[in-house]
PDB file of C-alpha atoms in Angstrom:
ATOM      1  CA  UNK B   1     -17.592 -24.442   0.851  1.00 91.00           C
ATOM      2  CA  UNK B   2     -13.918 -23.487   1.048  1.00 90.00           C
ATOM      3  CA  UNK B   3     -13.676 -23.148  -2.746  1.00 93.00           C
ATOM      4  CA  UNK B   4     -16.784 -20.920  -2.849  1.00 90.00           C
ATOM      5  CA  UNK B   5     -15.422 -18.703  -0.080  1.00 86.00           C
ATOM      6  CA  UNK B   6     -12.030 -18.375  -1.787  1.00 84.00           C
ATOM      7  CA  UNK B   7     -13.663 -17.661  -5.158  1.00 86.00           C
ATOM      8  CA  UNK B   8     -15.765 -14.904  -3.595  1.00 84.00           C
ATOM      9  CA  UNK B   9     -12.931 -13.325  -1.612  1.00 82.00           C
ATOM     10  CA  UNK B  10     -10.229 -13.460  -4.268  1.00 78.00           C
ATOM     11  CA  UNK B  11     -11.584 -10.371  -6.009  1.00 78.00           C
ATOM     12  CA  UNK B  12     -12.162  -8.653  -2.658  1.00 81.00           C
ATOM     13  CA  UNK B  13      -8.806  -9.319  -1.016  1.00 80.00           C
ATOM     14  CA  UNK B  14      -8.070  -5.636  -0.409  1.00 84.00           C
ATOM     15  CA  UNK B  15     -11.341  -5.199   1.521  1.00 88.00           C
ATOM     16  CA  UNK B  16     -10.676  -8.255   3.661  1.00 87.00           C
ATOM     17  CA  UNK B  17      -7.149  -7.070   4.480  1.00 90.00           C
ATOM     18  CA  UNK B  18      -8.514  -3.668   5.543  1.00 89.00           C
ATOM     19  CA  UNK B  19     -10.518  -5.159   8.421  1.00 89.00           C
ATOM     20  CA  UNK B  20      -9.152  -3.969  11.766  1.00 90.00           C
ATOM     21  CA  UNK B  21      -8.382  -6.709  14.286  1.00 91.00           C
ATOM     22  CA  UNK B  22      -8.562  -5.739  17.941  1.00 88.00           C
ATOM     23  CA  UNK B  23      -7.916  -2.363  19.516  1.00 88.00           C
ATOM     24  CA  UNK B  24      -4.154  -2.608  19.869  1.00 93.00           C
ATOM     25  CA  UNK B  25      -3.045  -4.155  16.581  1.00 94.00           C
ATOM     26  CA  UNK B  26      -1.630  -1.977  13.788  1.00 94.00           C
ATOM     27  CA  UNK B  27      -3.738  -1.189  10.709  1.00 93.00           C
ATOM     28  CA  UNK B  28      -1.711  -3.648   8.647  1.00 94.00           C
ATOM     29  CA  UNK B  29      -2.107  -6.532  11.101  1.00 95.00           C
ATOM     30  CA  UNK B  30      -3.902  -8.850   8.646  1.00 93.00           C
ATOM     31  CA  UNK B  31      -1.331  -8.060   5.967  1.00 94.00           C
ATOM     32  CA  UNK B  32       1.861  -8.326   8.023  1.00 96.00           C
ATOM     33  CA  UNK B  33       0.829 -10.974  10.547  1.00 95.00           C
ATOM     34  CA  UNK B  34      -2.152 -12.687   8.927  1.00 93.00           C
ATOM     35  CA  UNK B  35      -0.427 -13.194   5.582  1.00 94.00           C
ATOM     36  CA  UNK B  36       2.931 -13.501   7.357  1.00 95.00           C
ATOM     37  CA  UNK B  37       4.604 -11.303   4.755  1.00 96.00           C
ATOM     38  CA  UNK B  38       8.212 -12.014   5.817  1.00 95.00           C
ATOM     39  CA  UNK B  39       7.848 -15.788   5.437  1.00 96.00           C
ATOM     40  CA  UNK B  40       5.191 -15.976   2.722  1.00 96.00           C
ATOM     41  CA  UNK B  41       6.474 -13.334   0.299  1.00 96.00           C
ATOM     42  CA  UNK B  42       9.862 -12.261   1.651  1.00 96.00           C
ATOM     43  CA  UNK B  43      11.476 -15.637   2.215  1.00 96.00           C
ATOM     44  CA  UNK B  44      14.829 -16.279   0.574  1.00 94.00           C
ATOM     45  CA  UNK B  45      13.652 -19.886   0.092  1.00 96.00           C
ATOM     46  CA  UNK B  46      11.146 -18.885  -2.614  1.00 97.00           C
ATOM     47  CA  UNK B  47      12.221 -20.016  -6.069  1.00 98.00           C
ATOM     48  CA  UNK B  48      11.450 -18.273  -9.369  1.00 97.00           C
ATOM     49  CA  UNK B  49       9.218 -20.011 -11.906  1.00 96.00           C
ATOM     50  CA  UNK B  50       9.858 -20.215 -15.621  1.00 96.00           C
ATOM     51  CA  UNK B  51       7.840 -17.010 -16.103  1.00 94.00           C
ATOM     52  CA  UNK B  52      10.250 -15.057 -13.901  1.00 95.00           C
ATOM     53  CA  UNK B  53      13.219 -16.347 -15.887  1.00 97.00           C
ATOM     54  CA  UNK B  54      11.503 -15.532 -19.191  1.00 95.00           C
ATOM     55  CA  UNK B  55      10.801 -11.955 -18.116  1.00 94.00           C
ATOM     56  CA  UNK B  56      14.385 -11.717 -16.856  1.00 95.00           C
ATOM     57  CA  UNK B  57      15.741 -12.936 -20.194  1.00 96.00           C
ATOM     58  CA  UNK B  58      13.587 -10.414 -22.077  1.00 94.00           C
ATOM     59  CA  UNK B  59      14.996  -7.684 -19.840  1.00 94.00           C
ATOM     60  CA  UNK B  60      18.607  -8.781 -20.211  1.00 95.00           C
ATOM     61  CA  UNK B  61      18.174  -9.060 -23.988  1.00 94.00           C
ATOM     62  CA  UNK B  62      17.001  -5.438 -24.087  1.00 91.00           C
ATOM     63  CA  UNK B  63      13.415  -6.133 -25.139  1.00 91.00           C
ATOM     64  CA  UNK B  64      11.911  -5.003 -21.813  1.00 91.00           C
ATOM     65  CA  UNK B  65      13.527  -2.064 -20.045  1.00 91.00           C
ATOM     66  CA  UNK B  66      11.109  -1.823 -17.113  1.00 92.00           C
ATOM     67  CA  UNK B  67       9.102  -4.459 -15.295  1.00 91.00           C
ATOM     68  CA  UNK B  68       6.401  -2.834 -13.198  1.00 90.00           C
ATOM     69  CA  UNK B  69       4.964  -5.111 -10.549  1.00 90.00           C
ATOM     70  CA  UNK B  70       2.538  -4.961  -7.654  1.00 90.00           C
ATOM     71  CA  UNK B  71       4.006  -8.245  -6.381  1.00 93.00           C
ATOM     72  CA  UNK B  72       5.911  -8.086  -3.105  1.00 95.00           C
ATOM     73  CA  UNK B  73       8.057 -11.166  -3.642  1.00 96.00           C
ATOM     74  CA  UNK B  74      11.614 -10.997  -4.914  1.00 96.00           C
ATOM     75  CA  UNK B  75      11.245 -13.712  -7.534  1.00 97.00           C
ATOM     76  CA  UNK B  76      11.975 -11.590 -10.601  1.00 96.00           C
ATOM     77  CA  UNK B  77      15.001 -10.075  -8.905  1.00 97.00           C
ATOM     78  CA  UNK B  78      16.201 -13.532  -7.883  1.00 97.00           C
ATOM     79  CA  UNK B  79      15.794 -14.833 -11.448  1.00 97.00           C
ATOM     80  CA  UNK B  80      17.732 -11.841 -12.795  1.00 97.00           C
ATOM     81  CA  UNK B  81      20.482 -12.351 -10.213  1.00 97.00           C
ATOM     82  CA  UNK B  82      20.782 -16.005 -11.238  1.00 97.00           C
ATOM     83  CA  UNK B  83      20.869 -15.076 -14.934  1.00 97.00           C
ATOM     84  CA  UNK B  84      23.622 -12.488 -14.677  1.00 95.00           C
ATOM     85  CA  UNK B  85      26.559 -11.968 -12.339  1.00 93.00           C
ATOM     86  CA  UNK B  86      26.271  -8.238 -13.095  1.00 93.00           C
ATOM     87  CA  UNK B  87      22.890  -7.828 -11.361  1.00 94.00           C
ATOM     88  CA  UNK B  88      23.951  -4.867  -9.200  1.00 91.00           C
ATOM     89  CA  UNK B  89      25.325  -2.897 -12.139  1.00 93.00           C
ATOM     90  CA  UNK B  90      22.504  -3.781 -14.559  1.00 95.00           C
ATOM     91  CA  UNK B  91      19.316  -3.747 -12.475  1.00 95.00           C
ATOM     92  CA  UNK B  92      17.726  -0.945 -10.484  1.00 94.00           C
ATOM     93  CA  UNK B  93      14.980  -2.073  -8.094  1.00 96.00           C
ATOM     94  CA  UNK B  94      12.721   0.885  -7.320  1.00 95.00           C
ATOM     95  CA  UNK B  95      10.519   0.676  -4.242  1.00 97.00           C
ATOM     96  CA  UNK B  96      11.003   4.187  -2.809  1.00 95.00           C
ATOM     97  CA  UNK B  97      11.168   7.521  -4.644  1.00 90.00           C
ATOM     98  CA  UNK B  98      14.900   7.797  -3.889  1.00 91.00           C
ATOM     99  CA  UNK B  99      15.474   4.568  -5.819  1.00 93.00           C
ATOM    100  CA  UNK B 100      14.764   6.401  -9.087  1.00 90.00           C
ATOM    101  CA  UNK B 101      17.808   8.604  -8.451  1.00 89.00           C
ATOM    102  CA  UNK B 102      20.192   5.653  -8.692  1.00 86.00           C
ATOM    103  CA  UNK B 103      21.992   6.035 -11.988  1.00 86.00           C
ATOM    104  CA  UNK B 104      23.758   3.468 -14.069  1.00 82.00           C
ATOM    105  CA  UNK B 105      21.523   0.406 -14.341  1.00 82.00           C
ATOM    106  CA  UNK B 106      19.921  -0.034 -17.749  1.00 88.00           C
ATOM    107  CA  UNK B 107      16.922  -2.122 -16.649  1.00 93.00           C
ATOM    108  CA  UNK B 108      14.579  -1.633 -13.739  1.00 94.00           C
ATOM    109  CA  UNK B 109      12.121  -3.542 -11.601  1.00 95.00           C
ATOM    110  CA  UNK B 110       9.527  -1.136 -10.225  1.00 93.00           C
ATOM    111  CA  UNK B 111       7.685  -2.423  -7.153  1.00 94.00           C
ATOM    112  CA  UNK B 112       4.996   0.184  -6.590  1.00 93.00           C
ATOM    113  CA  UNK B 113       3.164  -1.847  -3.910  1.00 93.00           C
ATOM    114  CA  UNK B 114       6.319  -2.439  -1.898  1.00 96.00           C
ATOM    115  CA  UNK B 115       8.784  -5.266  -1.402  1.00 97.00           C
ATOM    116  CA  UNK B 116       8.436  -8.068   1.152  1.00 98.00           C
ATOM    117  CA  UNK B 117      12.103  -9.020   0.854  1.00 97.00           C
ATOM    118  CA  UNK B 118      13.222  -5.537   1.848  1.00 97.00           C
ATOM    119  CA  UNK B 119      10.471  -5.323   4.491  1.00 98.00           C
ATOM    120  CA  UNK B 120      11.727  -8.568   6.045  1.00 97.00           C
ATOM    121  CA  UNK B 121      15.298  -7.272   6.170  1.00 97.00           C
ATOM    122  CA  UNK B 122      14.541  -3.621   7.065  1.00 97.00           C
ATOM    123  CA  UNK B 123      11.050  -3.671   8.563  1.00 97.00           C
ATOM    124  CA  UNK B 124      11.118  -0.139   9.970  1.00 96.00           C
ATOM    125  CA  UNK B 125      11.867   1.334   6.552  1.00 96.00           C
ATOM    126  CA  UNK B 126       9.901  -0.895   4.171  1.00 97.00           C
ATOM    127  CA  UNK B 127       6.912  -2.387   6.020  1.00 97.00           C
ATOM    128  CA  UNK B 128       4.963   0.861   5.688  1.00 96.00           C
ATOM    129  CA  UNK B 129       5.448   0.719   1.904  1.00 96.00           C
ATOM    130  CA  UNK B 130       3.524  -2.554   1.506  1.00 96.00           C
ATOM    131  CA  UNK B 131       0.228  -1.776  -0.217  1.00 94.00           C
ATOM    132  CA  UNK B 132      -2.609  -4.307   0.003  1.00 92.00           C
ATOM    133  CA  UNK B 133      -5.540  -2.789   1.854  1.00 92.00           C
ATOM    134  CA  UNK B 134      -8.424  -1.107   0.043  1.00 90.00           C
ATOM    135  CA  UNK B 135      -7.872   2.158   1.914  1.00 91.00           C
ATOM    136  CA  UNK B 136      -4.234   2.189   0.756  1.00 91.00           C
ATOM    137  CA  UNK B 137      -5.018   1.260  -2.841  1.00 88.00           C
ATOM    138  CA  UNK B 138      -7.870   3.750  -3.283  1.00 87.00           C
ATOM    139  CA  UNK B 139      -5.833   6.627  -1.814  1.00 89.00           C
ATOM    140  CA  UNK B 140      -2.443   5.667  -3.275  1.00 89.00           C
ATOM    141  CA  UNK B 141      -2.468   8.073  -6.231  1.00 87.00           C
ATOM    142  CA  UNK B 142      -3.242  11.051  -3.984  1.00 91.00           C
ATOM    143  CA  UNK B 143      -0.596  10.420  -1.308  1.00 92.00           C
ATOM    144  CA  UNK B 144       2.317  12.896  -1.584  1.00 93.00           C
ATOM    145  CA  UNK B 145       4.855  10.152  -0.834  1.00 92.00           C
ATOM    146  CA  UNK B 146       3.703   8.292  -3.976  1.00 92.00           C
ATOM    147  CA  UNK B 147       3.946  11.264  -6.354  1.00 92.00           C
ATOM    148  CA  UNK B 148       7.341  10.313  -7.774  1.00 92.00           C
ATOM    149  CA  UNK B 149       6.306   6.684  -8.305  1.00 92.00           C
ATOM    150  CA  UNK B 150       3.016   7.725  -9.898  1.00 91.00           C
ATOM    151  CA  UNK B 151       4.725  10.139 -12.289  1.00 92.00           C
ATOM    152  CA  UNK B 152       7.237   7.474 -13.261  1.00 91.00           C
ATOM    153  CA  UNK B 153       4.461   4.950 -13.954  1.00 90.00           C
ATOM    154  CA  UNK B 154       2.441   7.487 -15.944  1.00 90.00           C
ATOM    155  CA  UNK B 155       5.467   8.234 -18.111  1.00 91.00           C
ATOM    156  CA  UNK B 156       6.107   4.535 -18.728  1.00 89.00           C
ATOM    157  CA  UNK B 157       2.473   3.806 -19.532  1.00 86.00           C
ATOM    158  CA  UNK B 158       2.332   6.812 -21.881  1.00 88.00           C
ATOM    159  CA  UNK B 159       5.567   6.145 -23.753  1.00 89.00           C
ATOM    160  CA  UNK B 160       5.722   2.349 -23.889  1.00 84.00           C
ATOM    161  CA  UNK B 161       3.534  -0.614 -24.726  1.00 77.00           C
ATOM    162  CA  UNK B 162       2.177  -2.209 -21.571  1.00 74.00           C
ATOM    163  CA  UNK B 163       1.097  -5.716 -20.657  1.00 69.00           C
ATOM    164  CA  UNK B 164      -0.783  -6.096 -17.369  1.00 68.00           C
ATOM    165  CA  UNK B 165      -1.157  -9.555 -15.872  1.00 64.00           C
ATOM    166  CA  UNK B 166      -2.634 -10.548 -12.525  1.00 64.00           C
ATOM    167  CA  UNK B 167      -5.167  -9.588  -9.897  1.00 59.00           C
ATOM    168  CA  UNK B 168      -3.730  -6.113  -9.364  1.00 67.00           C
ATOM    169  CA  UNK B 169      -5.379  -5.021 -12.607  1.00 64.00           C
ATOM    170  CA  UNK B 170      -8.511  -4.579 -10.478  1.00 67.00           C
ATOM    171  CA  UNK B 171      -6.824  -2.056  -8.170  1.00 72.00           C
ATOM    172  CA  UNK B 172      -8.182   1.492  -8.244  1.00 72.00           C
ATOM    173  CA  UNK B 173      -4.722   3.068  -8.181  1.00 73.00           C
ATOM    174  CA  UNK B 174      -3.816   1.363 -11.454  1.00 71.00           C
ATOM    175  CA  UNK B 175      -7.091   2.429 -13.015  1.00 67.00           C
ATOM    176  CA  UNK B 176      -6.258   6.036 -12.133  1.00 75.00           C
ATOM    177  CA  UNK B 177      -2.687   5.818 -13.454  1.00 72.00           C
ATOM    178  CA  UNK B 178      -3.821   4.174 -16.706  1.00 70.00           C
TER     179      UNK B 178
END
């Protein structure tokens, strides 16, 4: 029964996470507390897989200039940091619109659904940027605070070849941007 439930819910995760729990819990209660974002996705104990290192190598070799991800974890960034001592001067991690104004780095990791690592460290600033709930995803492209990110993604998707992997391909905001 567990496998059937998981199989049914896996393509409906954003609806499940949008369910309100109690009268006094925040809207993101199931995301932040239920999924335990700081420990599950933001933990410094998480280790990159071979895929993260391969993407990192492609970026450092100049074959991939931008990695756009809906993933909250910091695994790609961690792989890049392990692969090069020059991480801070080479890599721009963009989570907020202001992050696009950082000049210098030649490769970028764009985290348009937020970053659990930053949310764990600076909850007040980054928790609100975590996108997972259906109401957030469906309205993401129309929110003024996402305009800069959306424009950046549209430019990338227009000017460069794109490979999309993962469950986020079902998200309405990506359908709109594509």
